[in-house]
């Protein structure tokens, strides 16, 4: 309850000390120790406990809490377990408040009314929801008020005064001020700007302020309590637990550390029982809907801006700069001035032999594979680099799966003289070694991501952690139509050149628009670039082709729209491959670029509205599509494009010859030759393609089971 939290702050103030708020991940290090850890924290002088609800993709957390969250998930800990820990701890004497700290998706999947009612019944007083800023938290805040719980707002060093005032108006108990930029974790010193930061917040509110991020020593605690009403410690608590080899030692070390860090060693600690103190007065807060942006952030029920507080003002700045550029003819003139460099406009032509072999509708190819760097990715890379120039950002980061976006970003950075860092999953680094070498030749630093599934999802996680840390100097050049607003719209608009050109080219060459347009869908940048200009052309049917992996029925796939459910990941609400508890499930595809558990929110809307259809092609079928385009047209497509090629050719067989299908060949397949050679021993006999390649087994490419 908000009242319980405020009551504790009032009681601590009477004792002339700051409130001590430790964080611990539920179910870490072992599932059966959390109750005793909660009691040890209270015994050591804690006043409020943040109990971390584990999430598979904690983008705002550093390595220590990431690892703790993963161990907790390995221990099969869920929200019900978190409630049970608190219930049992209360029975055993836990009297201090507990708040749940976590990410939006598990809370949303649990159900808000069910979540809130259980908090009331068991004795959880509120939430810190890391990726649920005020722009997206209106419903959550209303529910908290209804159940008299607290959603604690976060304020970062990058938060503007205007925004700090807005955030302060949502607070019903206390405000969490982050002392530094970046992810959670150890820092040697407390930010010297902390007094100024706290003062900026205090002028807008009378509610207590607690400070966290990087606080770990008794000296840190002294510095922070001079400025704030509460001190938050997280990663150090996890490290204390990690350093002991037995449960008994962990509990003893934890209590000892807590007493020392909050300067209460040797003291008889009597915990503040909020039920026995004079109840505090809760501020009367009228919750306001802050979801309005300069342009709509949603696509129907999908999209939004589910981002860490450190990024919100940066995202707002990006939106303003982009919308100004979008209406500026000089910006588009500059963008088009690079068409010769990019290889635009890309060619469109009839695939006459492929059409003849399929025996049905005419197949037209939009040749994004002929662009500079070998894919559609250069369109967005050049566009966002021009935005970065207007933002004054000289350091560029990117995520990549197949490496095509990484190569395009590294190329654009080389052209414009910008620093470039590309995050790539360790699995993808191995299966796309050629593109890794290309990026390095172009001057980029390639960071192999070893967490999670070590694929595209985890590359996005690490890129976001980098951006949170370096937001003032760095532009995150998102490669697909994913992420928090305004990225899905930005990427779509730069990629829409594909669809706009193809409409003109089809009218010139075929005398009509196509009856069908087909493209592969991972995050969905090439497909939304093709689809968007056709959305109002009701006679043109749109078909997106996802990665079916080993088959949807096996669970080893990346068919997010075909088999996923709505949820929140990487800043947006969209379809996800997730379990019933909102944890993201590892995906599989022979294609690194489609191996992603989410999809662009506009695709989710097109699916939900019925405007576009989405199907899946398996690894085996993608190789059939690859072979058809290679051997009938002499075009070696990317494995991503090969999924769409299979669906397109199968569709052509079913249509009369007066129909036209437009296929986006999103990228070329040079990068995939080694991977295909390694996989053909498995798939070749199934598809009748006996293409021997001596030494394929020594290439170091993992072959899926």
mmCIF file with all atom_site columns, N, CA and C in Angstrom, residues 309-368:
data_model
loop_
_atom_site.group_PDB
_atom_site.id
_atom_site.type_symbol
_atom_site.label_atom_id
_atom_site.label_alt_id
_atom_site.label_comp_id
_atom_site.label_asym_id
_atom_site.label_entity_id
_atom_site.label_seq_id
_atom_site.pdbx_PDB_ins_code
_atom_site.Cartn_x
_atom_site.Cartn_y
_atom_site.Cartn_z
_atom_site.occupancy
_atom_site.B_iso_or_equiv
_atom_site.pdbx_formal_charge
_atom_site.auth_seq_id
_atom_site.auth_comp_id
_atom_site.auth_asym_id
_atom_site.auth_atom_id
_atom_site.pdbx_PDB_model_num
ATOM 1   N N  . UNK A 1 309 ? 13.228 4.808   -18.464 1.00 0.00 ? 309 UNK A N  1
ATOM 2   C CA . UNK A 1 309 ? 13.107 6.255   -18.287 1.00 0.00 ? 309 UNK A CA 1
ATOM 3   C C  . UNK A 1 309 ? 14.301 7.003   -18.877 1.00 0.00 ? 309 UNK A C  1
ATOM 4   N N  . UNK A 1 310 ? 15.501 6.419   -18.812 1.00 0.00 ? 310 UNK A N  1
ATOM 5   C CA . UNK A 1 310 ? 16.699 7.083   -19.331 1.00 0.00 ? 310 UNK A CA 1
ATOM 6   C C  . UNK A 1 310 ? 16.584 7.428   -20.808 1.00 0.00 ? 310 UNK A C  1
ATOM 7   N N  . UNK A 1 311 ? 15.728 6.706   -21.534 1.00 0.00 ? 311 UNK A N  1
ATOM 8   C CA . UNK A 1 311 ? 15.641 6.874   -22.984 1.00 0.00 ? 311 UNK A CA 1
ATOM 9   C C  . UNK A 1 311 ? 14.507 7.782   -23.426 1.00 0.00 ? 311 UNK A C  1
ATOM 10  N N  . UNK A 1 312 ? 13.565 8.099   -22.545 1.00 0.00 ? 312 UNK A N  1
ATOM 11  C CA . UNK A 1 312 ? 12.333 8.738   -22.998 1.00 0.00 ? 312 UNK A CA 1
ATOM 12  C C  . UNK A 1 312 ? 12.578 10.115  -23.607 1.00 0.00 ? 312 UNK A C  1
ATOM 13  N N  . UNK A 1 313 ? 13.345 10.962  -22.930 1.00 0.00 ? 313 UNK A N  1
ATOM 14  C CA . UNK A 1 313 ? 13.594 12.285  -23.507 1.00 0.00 ? 313 UNK A CA 1
ATOM 15  C C  . UNK A 1 313 ? 14.366 12.188  -24.813 1.00 0.00 ? 313 UNK A C  1
ATOM 16  N N  . UNK A 1 314 ? 15.262 11.205  -24.909 1.00 0.00 ? 314 UNK A N  1
ATOM 17  C CA . UNK A 1 314 ? 16.002 10.984  -26.152 1.00 0.00 ? 314 UNK A CA 1
ATOM 18  C C  . UNK A 1 314 ? 15.052 10.567  -27.277 1.00 0.00 ? 314 UNK A C  1
ATOM 19  N N  . UNK A 1 315 ? 14.105 9.693   -26.948 1.00 0.00 ? 315 UNK A N  1
ATOM 20  C CA . UNK A 1 315 ? 13.117 9.263   -27.950 1.00 0.00 ? 315 UNK A CA 1
ATOM 21  C C  . UNK A 1 315 ? 12.237 10.429  -28.373 1.00 0.00 ? 315 UNK A C  1
ATOM 22  N N  . UNK A 1 316 ? 11.881 11.289  -27.436 1.00 0.00 ? 316 UNK A N  1
ATOM 23  C CA . UNK A 1 316 ? 11.086 12.472  -27.777 1.00 0.00 ? 316 UNK A CA 1
ATOM 24  C C  . UNK A 1 316 ? 11.870 13.395  -28.710 1.00 0.00 ? 316 UNK A C  1
ATOM 25  N N  . UNK A 1 317 ? 13.162 13.567  -28.412 1.00 0.00 ? 317 UNK A N  1
ATOM 26  C CA . UNK A 1 317 ? 14.011 14.392  -29.272 1.00 0.00 ? 317 UNK A CA 1
ATOM 27  C C  . UNK A 1 317 ? 14.100 13.787  -30.670 1.00 0.00 ? 317 UNK A C  1
ATOM 28  N N  . UNK A 1 318 ? 14.261 12.469  -30.729 1.00 0.00 ? 318 UNK A N  1
ATOM 29  C CA . UNK A 1 318 ? 14.335 11.788  -32.024 1.00 0.00 ? 318 UNK A CA 1
ATOM 30  C C  . UNK A 1 318 ? 13.039 11.994  -32.804 1.00 0.00 ? 318 UNK A C  1
ATOM 31  N N  . UNK A 1 319 ? 11.900 11.885  -32.109 1.00 0.00 ? 319 UNK A N  1
ATOM 32  C CA . UNK A 1 319 ? 10.610 12.082  -32.783 1.00 0.00 ? 319 UNK A CA 1
ATOM 33  C C  . UNK A 1 319 ? 10.519 13.485  -33.377 1.00 0.00 ? 319 UNK A C  1
ATOM 34  N N  . UNK A 1 320 ? 10.913 14.493  -32.604 1.00 0.00 ? 320 UNK A N  1
ATOM 35  C CA . UNK A 1 320 ? 10.840 15.873  -33.087 1.00 0.00 ? 320 UNK A CA 1
ATOM 36  C C  . UNK A 1 320 ? 11.739 16.086  -34.299 1.00 0.00 ? 320 UNK A C  1
ATOM 37  N N  . UNK A 1 321 ? 12.967 15.581  -34.202 1.00 0.00 ? 321 UNK A N  1
ATOM 38  C CA . UNK A 1 321 ? 13.913 15.756  -35.305 1.00 0.00 ? 321 UNK A CA 1
ATOM 39  C C  . UNK A 1 321 ? 13.426 15.021  -36.545 1.00 0.00 ? 321 UNK A C  1
ATOM 40  N N  . UNK A 1 322 ? 12.897 13.817  -36.346 1.00 0.00 ? 322 UNK A N  1
ATOM 41  C CA . UNK A 1 322 ? 12.425 13.056  -37.497 1.00 0.00 ? 322 UNK A CA 1
ATOM 42  C C  . UNK A 1 322 ? 11.219 13.724  -38.157 1.00 0.00 ? 322 UNK A C  1
ATOM 43  N N  . UNK A 1 323 ? 10.257 14.161  -37.356 1.00 0.00 ? 323 UNK A N  1
ATOM 44  C CA . UNK A 1 323 ? 9.061  14.771  -37.943 1.00 0.00 ? 323 UNK A CA 1
ATOM 45  C C  . UNK A 1 323 ? 9.404  16.073  -38.655 1.00 0.00 ? 323 UNK A C  1
ATOM 46  N N  . UNK A 1 324 ? 10.367 16.820  -38.107 1.00 0.00 ? 324 UNK A N  1
ATOM 47  C CA . UNK A 1 324 ? 10.835 18.023  -38.800 1.00 0.00 ? 324 UNK A CA 1
ATOM 48  C C  . UNK A 1 324 ? 11.494 17.652  -40.122 1.00 0.00 ? 324 UNK A C  1
ATOM 49  N N  . UNK A 1 325 ? 12.350 16.628  -40.084 1.00 0.00 ? 325 UNK A N  1
ATOM 50  C CA . UNK A 1 325 ? 13.029 16.190  -41.309 1.00 0.00 ? 325 UNK A CA 1
ATOM 51  C C  . UNK A 1 325 ? 12.032 15.659  -42.338 1.00 0.00 ? 325 UNK A C  1
ATOM 52  N N  . UNK A 1 326 ? 11.024 14.963  -41.862 1.00 0.00 ? 326 UNK A N  1
ATOM 53  C CA . UNK A 1 326 ? 10.036 14.355  -42.766 1.00 0.00 ? 326 UNK A CA 1
ATOM 54  C C  . UNK A 1 326 ? 9.301  15.414  -43.588 1.00 0.00 ? 326 UNK A C  1
ATOM 55  N N  . UNK A 1 327 ? 9.109  16.591  -42.992 1.00 0.00 ? 327 UNK A N  1
ATOM 56  C CA . UNK A 1 327 ? 8.411  17.669  -43.688 1.00 0.00 ? 327 UNK A CA 1
ATOM 57  C C  . UNK A 1 327 ? 9.371  18.628  -44.396 1.00 0.00 ? 327 UNK A C  1
ATOM 58  N N  . UNK A 1 328 ? 10.653 18.311  -44.350 1.00 0.00 ? 328 UNK A N  1
ATOM 59  C CA . UNK A 1 328 ? 11.669 19.203  -44.919 1.00 0.00 ? 328 UNK A CA 1
ATOM 60  C C  . UNK A 1 328 ? 12.117 18.678  -46.282 1.00 0.00 ? 328 UNK A C  1
ATOM 61  N N  . UNK A 1 329 ? 11.764 19.354  -47.371 1.00 0.00 ? 329 UNK A N  1
ATOM 62  C CA . UNK A 1 329 ? 12.182 18.884  -48.702 1.00 0.00 ? 329 UNK A CA 1
ATOM 63  C C  . UNK A 1 329 ? 13.693 18.750  -48.841 1.00 0.00 ? 329 UNK A C  1
ATOM 64  N N  . UNK A 1 330 ? 14.432 19.589  -48.112 1.00 0.00 ? 330 UNK A N  1
ATOM 65  C CA . UNK A 1 330 ? 15.894 19.526  -48.206 1.00 0.00 ? 330 UNK A CA 1
ATOM 66  C C  . UNK A 1 330 ? 16.436 18.225  -47.627 1.00 0.00 ? 330 UNK A C  1
ATOM 67  N N  . UNK A 1 331 ? 15.746 17.698  -46.589 1.00 0.00 ? 331 UNK A N  1
ATOM 68  C CA . UNK A 1 331 ? 16.178 16.421  -46.019 1.00 0.00 ? 331 UNK A CA 1
ATOM 69  C C  . UNK A 1 331 ? 16.034 15.311  -47.056 1.00 0.00 ? 331 UNK A C  1
ATOM 70  N N  . UNK A 1 332 ? 14.897 15.250  -47.706 1.00 0.00 ? 332 UNK A N  1
ATOM 71  C CA . UNK A 1 332 ? 14.675 14.179  -48.696 1.00 0.00 ? 332 UNK A CA 1
ATOM 72  C C  . UNK A 1 332 ? 15.545 14.382  -49.932 1.00 0.00 ? 332 UNK A C  1
ATOM 73  N N  . UNK A 1 333 ? 15.835 15.638  -50.237 1.00 0.00 ? 333 UNK A N  1
ATOM 74  C CA . UNK A 1 333 ? 16.762 15.899  -51.343 1.00 0.00 ? 333 UNK A CA 1
ATOM 75  C C  . UNK A 1 333 ? 18.147 15.349  -51.005 1.00 0.00 ? 333 UNK A C  1
ATOM 76  N N  . UNK A 1 334 ? 18.573 15.557  -49.749 1.00 0.00 ? 334 UNK A N  1
ATOM 77  C CA . UNK A 1 334 ? 19.866 15.010  -49.330 1.00 0.00 ? 334 UNK A CA 1
ATOM 78  C C  . UNK A 1 334 ? 19.829 13.481  -49.330 1.00 0.00 ? 334 UNK A C  1
ATOM 79  N N  . UNK A 1 335 ? 18.724 12.899  -48.831 1.00 0.00 ? 335 UNK A N  1
ATOM 80  C CA . UNK A 1 335 ? 18.583 11.442  -48.830 1.00 0.00 ? 335 UNK A CA 1
ATOM 81  C C  . UNK A 1 335 ? 18.693 10.887  -50.248 1.00 0.00 ? 335 UNK A C  1
ATOM 82  N N  . UNK A 1 336 ? 17.967 11.494  -51.172 1.00 0.00 ? 336 UNK A N  1
ATOM 83  C CA . UNK A 1 336 ? 17.990 11.008  -52.562 1.00 0.00 ? 336 UNK A CA 1
ATOM 84  C C  . UNK A 1 336 ? 19.332 11.253  -53.234 1.00 0.00 ? 336 UNK A C  1
ATOM 85  N N  . UNK A 1 337 ? 20.086 12.208  -52.707 1.00 0.00 ? 337 UNK A N  1
ATOM 86  C CA . UNK A 1 337 ? 21.403 12.470  -53.312 1.00 0.00 ? 337 UNK A CA 1
ATOM 87  C C  . UNK A 1 337 ? 22.356 11.290  -53.143 1.00 0.00 ? 337 UNK A C  1
ATOM 88  N N  . UNK A 1 338 ? 22.019 10.381  -52.237 1.00 0.00 ? 338 UNK A N  1
ATOM 89  C CA . UNK A 1 338 ? 22.844 9.192   -52.029 1.00 0.00 ? 338 UNK A CA 1
ATOM 90  C C  . UNK A 1 338 ? 22.309 7.976   -52.793 1.00 0.00 ? 338 UNK A C  1
ATOM 91  N N  . UNK A 1 339 ? 21.312 8.161   -53.648 1.00 0.00 ? 339 UNK A N  1
ATOM 92  C CA . UNK A 1 339 ? 20.738 7.032   -54.387 1.00 0.00 ? 339 UNK A CA 1
ATOM 93  C C  . UNK A 1 339 ? 21.778 6.335   -55.266 1.00 0.00 ? 339 UNK A C  1
ATOM 94  N N  . UNK A 1 340 ? 22.634 7.108   -55.919 1.00 0.00 ? 340 UNK A N  1
ATOM 95  C CA . UNK A 1 340 ? 23.660 6.474   -56.754 1.00 0.00 ? 340 UNK A CA 1
ATOM 96  C C  . UNK A 1 340 ? 24.597 5.629   -55.900 1.00 0.00 ? 340 UNK A C  1
ATOM 97  N N  . UNK A 1 341 ? 24.917 6.125   -54.718 1.00 0.00 ? 341 UNK A N  1
ATOM 98  C CA . UNK A 1 341 ? 25.769 5.373   -53.786 1.00 0.00 ? 341 UNK A CA 1
ATOM 99  C C  . UNK A 1 341 ? 25.064 4.112   -53.303 1.00 0.00 ? 341 UNK A C  1
ATOM 100 N N  . UNK A 1 342 ? 23.770 4.227   -53.027 1.00 0.00 ? 342 UNK A N  1
ATOM 101 C CA . UNK A 1 342 ? 22.986 3.114   -52.502 1.00 0.00 ? 342 UNK A CA 1
ATOM 102 C C  . UNK A 1 342 ? 22.602 2.094   -53.575 1.00 0.00 ? 342 UNK A C  1
ATOM 103 N N  . UNK A 1 343 ? 22.602 2.530   -54.836 1.00 0.00 ? 343 UNK A N  1
ATOM 104 C CA . UNK A 1 343 ? 22.173 1.643   -55.915 1.00 0.00 ? 343 UNK A CA 1
ATOM 105 C C  . UNK A 1 343 ? 20.684 1.741   -56.204 1.00 0.00 ? 343 UNK A C  1
ATOM 106 N N  . UNK A 1 344 ? 20.074 2.868   -55.867 1.00 0.00 ? 344 UNK A N  1
ATOM 107 C CA . UNK A 1 344 ? 18.647 3.082   -56.096 1.00 0.00 ? 344 UNK A CA 1
ATOM 108 C C  . UNK A 1 344 ? 18.477 3.854   -57.405 1.00 0.00 ? 344 UNK A C  1
ATOM 109 N N  . UNK A 1 345 ? 17.290 3.699   -58.085 1.00 0.00 ? 345 UNK A N  1
ATOM 110 C CA . UNK A 1 345 ? 16.257 2.805   -57.659 1.00 0.00 ? 345 UNK A CA 1
ATOM 111 C C  . UNK A 1 345 ? 16.651 1.365   -57.992 1.00 0.00 ? 345 UNK A C  1
ATOM 112 N N  . UNK A 1 346 ? 16.189 0.445   -57.169 1.00 0.00 ? 346 UNK A N  1
ATOM 113 C CA . UNK A 1 346 ? 16.528 -0.953  -57.421 1.00 0.00 ? 346 UNK A CA 1
ATOM 114 C C  . UNK A 1 346 ? 15.664 -1.483  -58.559 1.00 0.00 ? 346 UNK A C  1
ATOM 115 N N  . UNK A 1 347 ? 16.193 -2.442  -59.274 1.00 0.00 ? 347 UNK A N  1
ATOM 116 C CA . UNK A 1 347 ? 15.538 -2.953  -60.472 1.00 0.00 ? 347 UNK A CA 1
ATOM 117 C C  . UNK A 1 347 ? 14.321 -3.809  -60.133 1.00 0.00 ? 347 UNK A C  1
ATOM 118 N N  . UNK A 1 348 ? 13.381 -3.832  -61.051 1.00 0.00 ? 348 UNK A N  1
ATOM 119 C CA . UNK A 1 348 ? 12.244 -4.752  -61.002 1.00 0.00 ? 348 UNK A CA 1
ATOM 120 C C  . UNK A 1 348 ? 12.127 -5.409  -62.368 1.00 0.00 ? 348 UNK A C  1
ATOM 121 N N  . UNK A 1 349 ? 11.996 -6.728  -62.366 1.00 0.00 ? 349 UNK A N  1
ATOM 122 C CA . UNK A 1 349 ? 11.866 -7.414  -63.659 1.00 0.00 ? 349 UNK A CA 1
ATOM 123 C C  . UNK A 1 349 ? 11.062 -8.696  -63.509 1.00 0.00 ? 349 UNK A C  1
ATOM 124 N N  . UNK A 1 350 ? 10.603 -9.185  -64.630 1.00 0.00 ? 350 UNK A N  1
ATOM 125 C CA . UNK A 1 350 ? 9.847  -10.435 -64.669 1.00 0.00 ? 350 UNK A CA 1
ATOM 126 C C  . UNK A 1 350 ? 10.806 -11.613 -64.545 1.00 0.00 ? 350 UNK A C  1
ATOM 127 N N  . UNK A 1 351 ? 10.500 -12.533 -63.660 1.00 0.00 ? 351 UNK A N  1
ATOM 128 C CA . UNK A 1 351 ? 11.269 -13.782 -63.545 1.00 0.00 ? 351 UNK A CA 1
ATOM 129 C C  . UNK A 1 351 ? 10.644 -14.776 -64.513 1.00 0.00 ? 351 UNK A C  1
ATOM 130 N N  . UNK A 1 352 ? 11.026 -14.668 -65.786 1.00 0.00 ? 352 UNK A N  1
ATOM 131 C CA . UNK A 1 352 ? 10.294 -15.400 -66.824 1.00 0.00 ? 352 UNK A CA 1
ATOM 132 C C  . UNK A 1 352 ? 10.465 -16.909 -66.733 1.00 0.00 ? 352 UNK A C  1
ATOM 133 N N  . UNK A 1 353 ? 11.684 -17.375 -66.452 1.00 0.00 ? 353 UNK A N  1
ATOM 134 C CA . UNK A 1 353 ? 11.865 -18.830 -66.390 1.00 0.00 ? 353 UNK A CA 1
ATOM 135 C C  . UNK A 1 353 ? 11.213 -19.407 -65.138 1.00 0.00 ? 353 UNK A C  1
ATOM 136 N N  . UNK A 1 354 ? 11.354 -18.709 -64.020 1.00 0.00 ? 354 UNK A N  1
ATOM 137 C CA . UNK A 1 354 ? 10.712 -19.159 -62.784 1.00 0.00 ? 354 UNK A CA 1
ATOM 138 C C  . UNK A 1 354 ? 9.195  -19.203 -62.974 1.00 0.00 ? 354 UNK A C  1
ATOM 139 N N  . UNK A 1 355 ? 8.665  -18.178 -63.632 1.00 0.00 ? 355 UNK A N  1
ATOM 140 C CA . UNK A 1 355 ? 7.227  -18.152 -63.928 1.00 0.00 ? 355 UNK A CA 1
ATOM 141 C C  . UNK A 1 355 ? 6.821  -19.361 -64.752 1.00 0.00 ? 355 UNK A C  1
ATOM 142 N N  . UNK A 1 356 ? 7.594  -19.646 -65.785 1.00 0.00 ? 356 UNK A N  1
ATOM 143 C CA . UNK A 1 356 ? 7.283  -20.777 -66.673 1.00 0.00 ? 356 UNK A CA 1
ATOM 144 C C  . UNK A 1 356 ? 7.339  -22.097 -65.920 1.00 0.00 ? 356 UNK A C  1
ATOM 145 N N  . UNK A 1 357 ? 8.346  -22.276 -65.089 1.00 0.00 ? 357 UNK A N  1
ATOM 146 C CA . UNK A 1 357 ? 8.499  -23.529 -64.346 1.00 0.00 ? 357 UNK A CA 1
ATOM 147 C C  . UNK A 1 357 ? 7.359  -23.741 -63.348 1.00 0.00 ? 357 UNK A C  1
ATOM 148 N N  . UNK A 1 358 ? 6.855  -22.655 -62.758 1.00 0.00 ? 358 UNK A N  1
ATOM 149 C CA . UNK A 1 358 ? 5.756  -22.778 -61.788 1.00 0.00 ? 358 UNK A CA 1
ATOM 150 C C  . UNK A 1 358 ? 4.428  -22.984 -62.504 1.00 0.00 ? 358 UNK A C  1
ATOM 151 N N  . UNK A 1 359 ? 4.324  -22.462 -63.722 1.00 0.00 ? 359 UNK A N  1
ATOM 152 C CA . UNK A 1 359 ? 3.156  -22.753 -64.554 1.00 0.00 ? 359 UNK A CA 1
ATOM 153 C C  . UNK A 1 359 ? 1.906  -21.977 -64.217 1.00 0.00 ? 359 UNK A C  1
ATOM 154 N N  . UNK A 1 360 ? 2.040  -20.876 -63.490 1.00 0.00 ? 360 UNK A N  1
ATOM 155 C CA . UNK A 1 360 ? 0.850  -20.113 -63.108 1.00 0.00 ? 360 UNK A CA 1
ATOM 156 C C  . UNK A 1 360 ? 1.057  -18.632 -63.266 1.00 0.00 ? 360 UNK A C  1
ATOM 157 N N  . UNK A 1 361 ? 0.814  -17.875 -62.205 1.00 0.00 ? 361 UNK A N  1
ATOM 158 C CA . UNK A 1 361 ? 0.907  -16.418 -62.237 1.00 0.00 ? 361 UNK A CA 1
ATOM 159 C C  . UNK A 1 361 ? 2.312  -15.956 -62.573 1.00 0.00 ? 361 UNK A C  1
ATOM 160 N N  . UNK A 1 362 ? 2.381  -14.752 -63.155 1.00 0.00 ? 362 UNK A N  1
ATOM 161 C CA . UNK A 1 362 ? 3.679  -14.149 -63.455 1.00 0.00 ? 362 UNK A CA 1
ATOM 162 C C  . UNK A 1 362 ? 4.345  -13.704 -62.151 1.00 0.00 ? 362 UNK A C  1
ATOM 163 N N  . UNK A 1 363 ? 5.630  -13.959 -62.030 1.00 0.00 ? 363 UNK A N  1
ATOM 164 C CA . UNK A 1 363 ? 6.402  -13.606 -60.835 1.00 0.00 ? 363 UNK A CA 1
ATOM 165 C C  . UNK A 1 363 ? 7.354  -12.468 -61.189 1.00 0.00 ? 363 UNK A C  1
ATOM 166 N N  . UNK A 1 364 ? 7.220  -11.372 -60.470 1.00 0.00 ? 364 UNK A N  1
ATOM 167 C CA . UNK A 1 364 ? 8.082  -10.213 -60.647 1.00 0.00 ? 364 UNK A CA 1
ATOM 168 C C  . UNK A 1 364 ? 9.000  -10.093 -59.428 1.00 0.00 ? 364 UNK A C  1
ATOM 169 N N  . UNK A 1 365 ? 10.238 -9.689  -59.688 1.00 0.00 ? 365 UNK A N  1
ATOM 170 C CA . UNK A 1 365 ? 11.225 -9.591  -58.612 1.00 0.00 ? 365 UNK A CA 1
ATOM 171 C C  . UNK A 1 365 ? 11.627 -8.135  -58.376 1.00 0.00 ? 365 UNK A C  1
ATOM 172 N N  . UNK A 1 366 ? 11.484 -7.670  -57.142 1.00 0.00 ? 366 UNK A N  1
ATOM 173 C CA . UNK A 1 366 ? 12.001 -6.367  -56.745 1.00 0.00 ? 366 UNK A CA 1
ATOM 174 C C  . UNK A 1 366 ? 13.365 -6.610  -56.132 1.00 0.00 ? 366 UNK A C  1
ATOM 175 N N  . UNK A 1 367 ? 14.425 -6.129  -56.802 1.00 0.00 ? 367 UNK A N  1
ATOM 176 C CA . UNK A 1 367 ? 15.781 -6.586  -56.555 1.00 0.00 ? 367 UNK A CA 1
ATOM 177 C C  . UNK A 1 367 ? 16.524 -5.728  -55.518 1.00 0.00 ? 367 UNK A C  1
ATOM 178 N N  . UNK A 1 368 ? 16.103 -5.807  -54.272 1.00 0.00 ? 368 UNK A N  1
ATOM 179 C CA . UNK A 1 368 ? 16.829 -5.130  -53.207 1.00 0.00 ? 368 UNK A CA 1
ATOM 180 C C  . UNK A 1 368 ? 18.193 -5.765  -52.962 1.00 0.00 ? 368 UNK A C  1
#
